Amino acid sequence: MSTKEQQERIELLQGTLDLLILRTLKLGPMHGHAIAKAIEFRSDEVLQVEQGSLYPALHRLINRRWISVSEGTSENNRRAKFYALTARGRKQLTVETGKWDKLARAIAQILSPGEQEEA
Amino acid sequence: MTRRKRMLADLEEDIRDHLERETQDNIDRGMSTEEARYAALRKFGNVTRVKEETWKVWSVEWIEQLLQDLRFGVRTMWRSPGLTVAAVMAIALGVGINVGIFSVLNGLALRLLPVPHAAGLLSVNQVFHFHRQPDRLIHNDASWFSYSEYLNYREHNHVFSGLVAYEPYLEATLRNGAARQVLGTAASCNYFEVLMEHPALGRGFVNSDCATAGRSAVVVLSDSLWRSAFGANPSLVGEQVVLNRTPFTVVGIAGPGFAGTEPIPSAFWVPVTMQEALEPGINRLASDNMSWLAVLGRLRRGVTMQQVHADLAVIAARVDQLHPGRATSLVIRTATFFSSPDQRQYLIPVATVVLIAFALVLLIACANVANLLLARASVRQREIAVRLSMGAGRWRLVRQLLTESLLLSITGGALGSVIAFGSFNWITRLVTSHLPHDFPPIAVNVGPDLRVLAYALLLSVVTGVVFGLIPALRSARADLNNSMKVGGTLGSPARKSGRFLLNTLVGSQVAVCMVLLIATGLLLRGLYHAQNVDPGFEIKGVATTFLNLERQGYDQAHATQFMRRFQEQIRAIPGATEVAQAECAPLSHDFSASQFTVQSDGDTVFIEYNHVSPDFFSLVDIPILRGHSFSPDETSETHGIIVTESTARRLWPDQNPLGKVLREPSGREDWVIGVAKDAQVAHLGESTSNYLYFPAGPQQDTRSYVLVRYATNFTDVAKSIRDVAHSIDPGVSIDVTTLDDYLEVWRAPARIVAALSGTLSALALLLCSIGVYGMVSYSVSRAVHDIGIRMALGADGVDIARHVLWQALRPVLIGGVLGVGLSAAVSGVLTSLMFGLGAHDPIAFVSVPLFLLTVALVATFIPARRAMKVDPIIALRCE
């Protein structure tokens, strides 16, 4: 990893990891490592997720009953824990996505008011 | 397994699994095994932190933090043992004495009665509101019942499964073997059944025992009387014992733990209908308007207090119709000792004063510990600043510091409570040693119960918060920038406000201590005053004996015969110079009083009176100022009376009182034949209230004091007097004391309170001087640097000492002045409770502050001397 590459990566905003996990699990049940990979991959490797921080976040979501966990077998026949979205989690995802959109729009508006006016 | 445990159990494995997958991915991308593993770990981040944070998701955070704080608190306490011991001891002292006194009050007035299922026993009391002159007769307690009232409530209520009535404190002479005086109870015949105290031997009372007045002479003896007087003879049931002159058949022996429902144990129980057999000549049963029976009801299952109040109020209204001019309200509460409003009215203010005095000592202890903690807080300022700058929340920090102080206070509180529970014997001995010798034993359970433990815990927690909060809040507000620098506290604003806080604490300590000391000073002065009081009559060298012959079963003719022979034979005793008879011996706490109408202007006045024999005045040396004393042939049949000079002056100002007429409530008229000098014969310290003397007659012989002036020693005379009484009637019970002993009774309350408050103030003074000493040494040690500079600039030791002393004494002086002011404000309360106190006694108000100031000076001087000896070179090199 070069220094330049590191600078292009963005630290995750606090609280957004939960949203990303929920969104990722919308595609179907996954094990921990796969979730980390998926987030990395889908953000074109721009978002730098410290993979360890995934676990407290997963447990937090389980505690809130937004995701569930079950034993399963992974693609290469290894035993693994699979995390899946619950009904409550699905609802929460909609709420959180809505909030995020609002926030993003608001911040964009502040950062570049001119463009907004033109549009 | 809980969800939490299940989730965490697999965490480790999950993380390992994750790392393996990542490593594999990296190997697949072409890294070497070693490199791949490191890259995976790097990408994962700190494994331990991840685990901790995951645990936190599942933990109840405050409990874990509390445990953490406790562990840290214990370590901190352990690291500074000196401070810990000092703080714990101060709190143990403060909490201990408070818990101790509370246990006593709890035993006296809060504990349920010592009978089974006591929570279901209610005490019922009447409070009367009279529309005109009160005409209620009172025996023992104004809020108790007459027999007919009791029967009314018993027959007509729907809320009690049983209602008992009893007359406690019945004196009787037990005449089996050596005559002895015992206190017993006349009780309704459902007494043992309703209280659920079935006698251990034999039976209790049955309804037929109470059917006819004076018919069923049966008695149940207490276990302790059975053991002490009858050697626990199991065949006593069925035998006869003689109480006063009446033989009673023993039907039962009460259970060993049962001694009645009053603080003074009952030695026997007779049916209430036998009352007159024990109090001959007084038929209380027939009097519908006399308060003499305490009433306890056992609540029916499922009945609420509202229902009780509603149901009994109906009966009260009905009873009131029989007594026009009065309205009754009922006071109903779960039964304890001292349930009646009459008794509580006295108990509650006294208890409040006592509790406040004890709480003040705790307050001083708190101030001391707060001082210690503040001093330590400044030492720990850097530790705290480091934590704050590393991101610890202030609230979190305050919580941790509070946990530490609570740890201290609860340790101290527990220690103090244990010591308090252990030292009751000592306190009881202290109190009883100051009571008059014939004071009955008191059966009060002062052992700890839930209420006492709750009080101890509450006190400890409040203490912890009180002394911990200020230092904690202050520490958490620390100025990081300054504290982090070495010696950065010098001259900083934080230091200034800290000094202010210290001064406030010391000042308030001194103020509180001053209040306690002045209170003690007043009490001691009162005691001294009482010891040296001149009652206005000759109190020394008089033996006195109280003979209630009526109680001992005499009728009036026999009593008169006994009295005449008794006095005659006493006159023959060598060493006895004078003999007199009086209805009330001077200062014996025996009072008679009545309303009299002054004939000349029709005014009604309240006058205390006494029936005395002619020799009385010369025996106690009260001169007759005008007119003449009674002659031997004057009795209560004649109409001459003697009034005191103050009474004469008040009733007939500027007139000759001789021949003036007073009318008794019965309509009988008496006229004044003499005026006696004022003397404190009824109440100590009071000689000018209205008082008059009647001549004693045969009516007084059944219940009378006999006074004997003696020239030799008391022991011989007392023995001769007893021998004389027994030679006339071997069965008579007689106790001989001196008039001086009566004086002791008047002094006893002041003496007990002075002993207690003296102990308290000694503790307060000790704590307070430690506080002052601590503050001064602390500020001297903090100011070594300043002192060094001053010295280097040419100040000499005396200047420094003067400076230190002034700094230290300022809060002491301010606190002292506040304390004196406070004492002046509250001393009125004390004077109303205790005899012979001047509320603004100049000696107490001058000497006590001077004394306290001296102690403070000494406490200051030791550290101040240290300040004088500061070597500027060493002080400045320290930096």
Tab-separated table of N, CA, C and O in Angstrom, chain A residues 1 9 31-33 36-37 40 45 49-57 59-60 62-65 69 71 74-76 78-81 83, chain B residues 3 6-8 10-11 13-26 29 40 42-46 49-51 53-54 57-58:
chain	number	residue	atom	x	y	z
A	1	MET	N	0.842	-1.205	0.000
A	1	MET	CA	0.000	0.000	0.000
A	1	MET	C	0.874	1.251	0.000
A	1	MET	O	1.711	1.418	0.869
A	9	ARG	N	-8.206	7.036	0.809
A	9	ARG	CA	-9.241	6.317	1.563
A	9	ARG	C	-9.883	7.221	2.620
A	9	ARG	O	-9.245	8.092	3.164
A	31	HIS	N	-21.553	-14.079	6.202
A	31	HIS	CA	-20.724	-14.166	7.401
A	31	HIS	C	-19.862	-12.915	7.505
A	31	HIS	O	-19.776	-12.124	6.551
A	32	GLY	N	-19.225	-12.713	8.675
A	32	GLY	CA	-18.541	-11.464	9.009
A	32	GLY	C	-17.550	-11.013	7.958
A	32	GLY	O	-17.578	-9.869	7.490
A	33	HIS	N	-16.676	-11.910	7.556
A	33	HIS	CA	-15.634	-11.540	6.624
A	33	HIS	C	-16.232	-11.084	5.304
A	33	HIS	O	-15.797	-10.108	4.699
A	36	ALA	N	-17.449	-7.497	5.461
A	36	ALA	CA	-16.350	-6.542	5.349
A	36	ALA	C	-15.922	-6.406	3.895
A	36	ALA	O	-15.751	-5.293	3.364
A	37	LYS	N	-15.757	-7.552	3.254
A	37	LYS	CA	-15.328	-7.542	1.843
A	37	LYS	C	-16.333	-6.803	0.976
A	37	LYS	O	-15.978	-5.996	0.123
A	40	GLU	N	-16.150	-3.058	1.355
A	40	GLU	CA	-14.951	-2.567	0.691
A	40	GLU	C	-15.137	-2.541	-0.826
A	40	GLU	O	-14.891	-1.550	-1.492
A	45	GLU	N	-13.347	0.326	-2.743
A	45	GLU	CA	-12.237	0.327	-1.794
A	45	GLU	C	-11.875	1.717	-1.295
A	45	GLU	O	-10.786	1.958	-0.820
A	49	VAL	N	-12.696	0.443	6.177
A	49	VAL	CA	-13.310	-0.107	7.382
A	49	VAL	C	-12.257	-0.910	8.126
A	49	VAL	O	-11.693	-1.845	7.585
A	50	GLU	N	-11.998	-0.520	9.352
A	50	GLU	CA	-11.132	-1.368	10.160
A	50	GLU	C	-11.968	-2.603	10.455
A	50	GLU	O	-13.008	-2.523	11.104
A	51	GLN	N	-11.519	-3.735	9.905
A	51	GLN	CA	-12.409	-4.894	9.897
A	51	GLN	C	-12.855	-5.289	11.302
A	51	GLN	O	-13.972	-5.765	11.505
A	52	GLY	N	-11.978	-5.062	12.274
A	52	GLY	CA	-12.335	-5.436	13.652
A	52	GLY	C	-13.576	-4.726	14.145
A	52	GLY	O	-14.395	-5.300	14.862
A	53	SER	N	-13.742	-3.463	13.743
A	53	SER	CA	-14.860	-2.681	14.279
A	53	SER	C	-16.198	-3.238	13.801
A	53	SER	O	-17.244	-2.852	14.303
A	54	LEU	N	-16.158	-4.149	12.852
A	54	LEU	CA	-17.369	-4.797	12.382
A	54	LEU	C	-18.053	-5.569	13.515
A	54	LEU	O	-19.276	-5.594	13.616
A	55	TYR	N	-17.237	-6.177	14.359
A	55	TYR	CA	-17.826	-7.098	15.340
A	55	TYR	C	-18.632	-6.403	16.436
A	55	TYR	O	-19.775	-6.807	16.697
A	56	PRO	N	-18.077	-5.349	17.057
A	56	PRO	CA	-18.952	-4.629	18.010
A	56	PRO	C	-20.235	-4.167	17.339
A	56	PRO	O	-21.313	-4.274	17.920
A	57	ALA	N	-20.119	-3.710	16.079
A	57	ALA	CA	-21.291	-3.205	15.367
A	57	ALA	C	-22.294	-4.332	15.147
A	57	ALA	O	-23.493	-4.159	15.393
A	59	HIS	N	-22.680	-7.022	16.906
A	59	HIS	CA	-23.304	-7.371	18.190
A	59	HIS	C	-24.314	-6.332	18.625
A	59	HIS	O	-25.356	-6.660	19.191
A	60	ARG	N	-24.001	-5.065	18.315
A	60	ARG	CA	-24.933	-3.996	18.656
A	60	ARG	C	-26.248	-4.216	17.904
A	60	ARG	O	-27.331	-4.091	18.456
A	62	ILE	N	-27.384	-7.039	16.715
A	62	ILE	CA	-28.079	-8.219	17.236
A	62	ILE	C	-28.842	-7.839	18.503
A	62	ILE	O	-30.005	-8.199	18.690
A	63	ASN	N	-28.139	-7.071	19.349
A	63	ASN	CA	-28.746	-6.654	20.619
A	63	ASN	C	-30.024	-5.868	20.375
A	63	ASN	O	-30.994	-5.988	21.110
A	64	ARG	N	-30.041	-5.079	19.290
A	64	ARG	CA	-31.250	-4.298	18.987
A	64	ARG	C	-32.247	-5.109	18.174
A	64	ARG	O	-33.259	-4.580	17.746
A	65	ARG	N	-31.893	-6.346	17.883
A	65	ARG	CA	-32.750	-7.278	17.124
A	65	ARG	C	-33.034	-6.771	15.718
A	65	ARG	O	-34.135	-6.935	15.198
A	69	VAL	N	-28.683	-14.103	13.831
A	69	VAL	CA	-27.479	-14.860	13.523
A	69	VAL	C	-27.817	-16.347	13.544
A	69	VAL	O	-28.625	-16.806	14.338
A	71	GLU	N	-26.058	-20.476	12.510
A	71	GLU	CA	-24.906	-21.275	12.065
A	71	GLU	C	-25.158	-21.737	10.627
A	71	GLU	O	-26.294	-21.990	10.231
A	74	SER	N	-20.139	-22.182	4.846
A	74	SER	CA	-19.780	-21.182	3.839
A	74	SER	C	-19.483	-21.852	2.506
A	74	SER	O	-19.457	-23.079	2.405
A	75	GLU	N	-19.200	-21.016	1.458
A	75	GLU	CA	-19.025	-21.514	0.087
A	75	GLU	C	-17.958	-22.606	0.018
A	75	GLU	O	-18.094	-23.580	-0.699
A	76	ASN	N	-16.881	-22.465	0.872
A	76	ASN	CA	-15.838	-23.495	0.813
A	76	ASN	C	-16.011	-24.536	1.927
A	76	ASN	O	-15.040	-25.048	2.477
A	78	ARG	N	-16.888	-24.434	5.029
A	78	ARG	CA	-16.453	-24.228	6.411
A	78	ARG	C	-17.635	-23.773	7.237
A	78	ARG	O	-18.513	-23.062	6.760
A	79	ARG	N	-17.601	-24.173	8.493
A	79	ARG	CA	-18.664	-23.769	9.394
A	79	ARG	C	-18.513	-22.253	9.662
A	79	ARG	O	-17.392	-21.769	9.841
A	80	ALA	N	-19.589	-21.495	9.613
A	80	ALA	CA	-19.469	-20.048	9.857
A	80	ALA	C	-20.780	-19.509	10.403
A	80	ALA	O	-21.816	-20.164	10.307
A	81	LYS	N	-20.714	-18.292	11.010
A	81	LYS	CA	-21.934	-17.637	11.494
A	81	LYS	C	-22.476	-16.778	10.380
A	81	LYS	O	-21.754	-15.957	9.795
A	83	TYR	N	-25.112	-13.820	9.271
A	83	TYR	CA	-25.945	-12.739	9.788
A	83	TYR	C	-26.994	-12.394	8.749
A	83	TYR	O	-26.694	-12.330	7.558
B	3	ARG	N	-28.377	-14.962	26.392
B	3	ARG	CA	-28.055	-14.523	25.045
B	3	ARG	C	-26.655	-13.922	25.027
B	3	ARG	O	-25.838	-14.211	24.168
B	6	ARG	N	-23.943	-16.520	25.280
B	6	ARG	CA	-23.876	-17.309	24.057
B	6	ARG	C	-23.162	-16.497	22.976
B	6	ARG	O	-22.295	-16.996	22.271
B	7	MET	N	-23.534	-15.237	22.878
B	7	MET	CA	-22.967	-14.405	21.823
B	7	MET	C	-21.469	-14.213	22.033
B	7	MET	O	-20.697	-14.221	21.076
B	8	LEU	N	-21.077	-14.036	23.277
B	8	LEU	CA	-19.675	-13.723	23.532
B	8	LEU	C	-18.803	-14.965	23.474
B	8	LEU	O	-17.618	-14.902	23.165
B	10	ASP	N	-18.682	-17.291	21.375
B	10	ASP	CA	-18.156	-17.612	20.041
B	10	ASP	C	-17.298	-16.510	19.459
B	10	ASP	O	-16.720	-16.672	18.389
B	11	LEU	N	-17.205	-15.387	20.180
B	11	LEU	CA	-16.554	-14.212	19.593
B	11	LEU	C	-15.117	-14.505	19.182
B	11	LEU	O	-14.704	-14.224	18.050
B	13	GLU	N	-13.658	-17.238	18.490
B	13	GLU	CA	-13.593	-18.131	17.325
B	13	GLU	C	-13.930	-17.364	16.051
B	13	GLU	O	-13.262	-17.517	15.027
B	14	ASP	N	-14.950	-16.506	16.150
B	14	ASP	CA	-15.353	-15.719	14.983
B	14	ASP	C	-14.195	-14.869	14.491
B	14	ASP	O	-13.939	-14.785	13.277
B	15	ILE	N	-13.502	-14.248	15.447
B	15	ILE	CA	-12.414	-13.362	15.055
B	15	ILE	C	-11.282	-14.170	14.406
B	15	ILE	O	-10.740	-13.788	13.355
B	16	ARG	N	-10.974	-15.332	15.034
B	16	ARG	CA	-9.911	-16.164	14.454
B	16	ARG	C	-10.293	-16.571	13.027
B	16	ARG	O	-9.503	-16.496	12.101
B	17	ASP	N	-11.523	-16.969	12.862
B	17	ASP	CA	-12.046	-17.393	11.575
B	17	ASP	C	-11.900	-16.273	10.542
B	17	ASP	O	-11.408	-16.472	9.438
B	18	HIS	N	-12.289	-15.058	10.993
B	18	HIS	CA	-12.226	-13.890	10.123
B	18	HIS	C	-10.790	-13.666	9.656
B	18	HIS	O	-10.535	-13.456	8.468
B	19	LEU	N	-9.856	-13.730	10.623
B	19	LEU	CA	-8.455	-13.467	10.282
B	19	LEU	C	-7.935	-14.523	9.309
B	19	LEU	O	-7.199	-14.212	8.354
B	20	GLU	N	-8.360	-15.771	9.514
B	20	GLU	CA	-7.901	-16.840	8.611
B	20	GLU	C	-8.373	-16.597	7.186
B	20	GLU	O	-7.614	-16.727	6.230
B	21	ARG	N	-9.630	-16.204	7.064
B	21	ARG	CA	-10.174	-15.936	5.727
B	21	ARG	C	-9.393	-14.810	5.048
B	21	ARG	O	-9.021	-14.915	3.876
B	22	GLU	N	-9.141	-13.739	5.817
B	22	GLU	CA	-8.449	-12.588	5.251
B	22	GLU	C	-7.045	-13.006	4.826
B	22	GLU	O	-6.563	-12.623	3.753
B	23	THR	N	-6.377	-13.799	5.718
B	23	THR	CA	-5.037	-14.260	5.387
B	23	THR	C	-5.074	-15.075	4.085
B	23	THR	O	-4.241	-14.897	3.183
B	24	GLN	N	-6.050	-15.948	3.994
B	24	GLN	CA	-6.173	-16.797	2.813
B	24	GLN	C	-6.333	-15.930	1.564
B	24	GLN	O	-5.675	-16.140	0.556
B	25	ASP	N	-7.219	-14.892	1.693
B	25	ASP	CA	-7.439	-13.972	0.562
B	25	ASP	C	-6.127	-13.334	0.144
B	25	ASP	O	-5.812	-13.254	-1.058
B	26	ASN	N	-5.360	-12.904	1.155
B	26	ASN	CA	-4.095	-12.244	0.863
B	26	ASN	C	-3.125	-13.211	0.183
B	26	ASN	O	-2.410	-12.838	-0.756
B	29	ARG	N	-3.875	-13.544	-3.233
B	29	ARG	CA	-3.431	-12.404	-4.037
B	29	ARG	C	-1.929	-12.438	-4.268
B	29	ARG	O	-1.387	-11.508	-4.870
B	40	ALA	N	-3.443	-9.052	7.315
B	40	ALA	CA	-4.795	-9.322	7.837
B	40	ALA	C	-4.967	-8.695	9.220
B	40	ALA	O	-5.976	-8.041	9.509
B	42	ARG	N	-3.293	-6.238	10.473
B	42	ARG	CA	-3.274	-4.788	10.351
B	42	ARG	C	-4.645	-4.282	9.967
B	42	ARG	O	-5.168	-3.316	10.487
B	43	LYS	N	-5.227	-4.971	9.018
B	43	LYS	CA	-6.511	-4.536	8.522
B	43	LYS	C	-7.613	-4.709	9.575
B	43	LYS	O	-8.589	-3.971	9.616
B	44	PHE	N	-7.426	-5.711	10.437
B	44	PHE	CA	-8.451	-5.984	11.441
B	44	PHE	C	-8.443	-4.955	12.571
B	44	PHE	O	-9.478	-4.577	13.101
B	45	GLY	N	-7.236	-4.492	12.863
B	45	GLY	CA	-7.151	-3.530	13.975
B	45	GLY	C	-6.845	-4.252	15.286
B	45	GLY	O	-6.518	-5.439	15.290
B	46	ASN	N	-6.963	-3.537	16.399
B	46	ASN	CA	-6.582	-4.043	17.714
B	46	ASN	C	-7.592	-5.104	18.198
B	46	ASN	O	-8.732	-4.789	18.546
B	49	ARG	N	-9.097	-4.605	21.698
B	49	ARG	CA	-10.076	-3.530	21.794
B	49	ARG	C	-11.405	-3.946	21.170
B	49	ARG	O	-12.468	-3.625	21.673
B	50	VAL	N	-11.300	-4.656	20.063
B	50	VAL	CA	-12.521	-5.128	19.416
B	50	VAL	C	-13.300	-6.004	20.390
B	50	VAL	O	-14.511	-5.853	20.563
B	51	LYS	N	-12.582	-6.896	21.082
B	51	LYS	CA	-13.259	-7.785	22.040
B	51	LYS	C	-13.908	-6.961	23.138
B	51	LYS	O	-15.075	-7.174	23.494
B	53	GLU	N	-14.863	-3.902	23.128
B	53	GLU	CA	-16.022	-3.120	22.692
B	53	GLU	C	-17.231	-3.999	22.444
B	53	GLU	O	-18.367	-3.593	22.673
B	54	THR	N	-16.964	-5.206	21.983
B	54	THR	CA	-18.083	-6.121	21.781
B	54	THR	C	-18.697	-6.508	23.116
B	54	THR	O	-19.921	-6.578	23.274
B	57	VAL	N	-21.067	-3.990	24.439
B	57	VAL	CA	-22.407	-3.988	23.863
B	57	VAL	C	-23.348	-4.783	24.750
B	57	VAL	O	-24.506	-4.422	24.949
B	58	TRP	N	-22.826	-5.846	25.311
B	58	TRP	CA	-23.688	-6.751	26.078
B	58	TRP	C	-23.695	-6.485	27.578
B	58	TRP	O	-24.431	-7.122	28.304
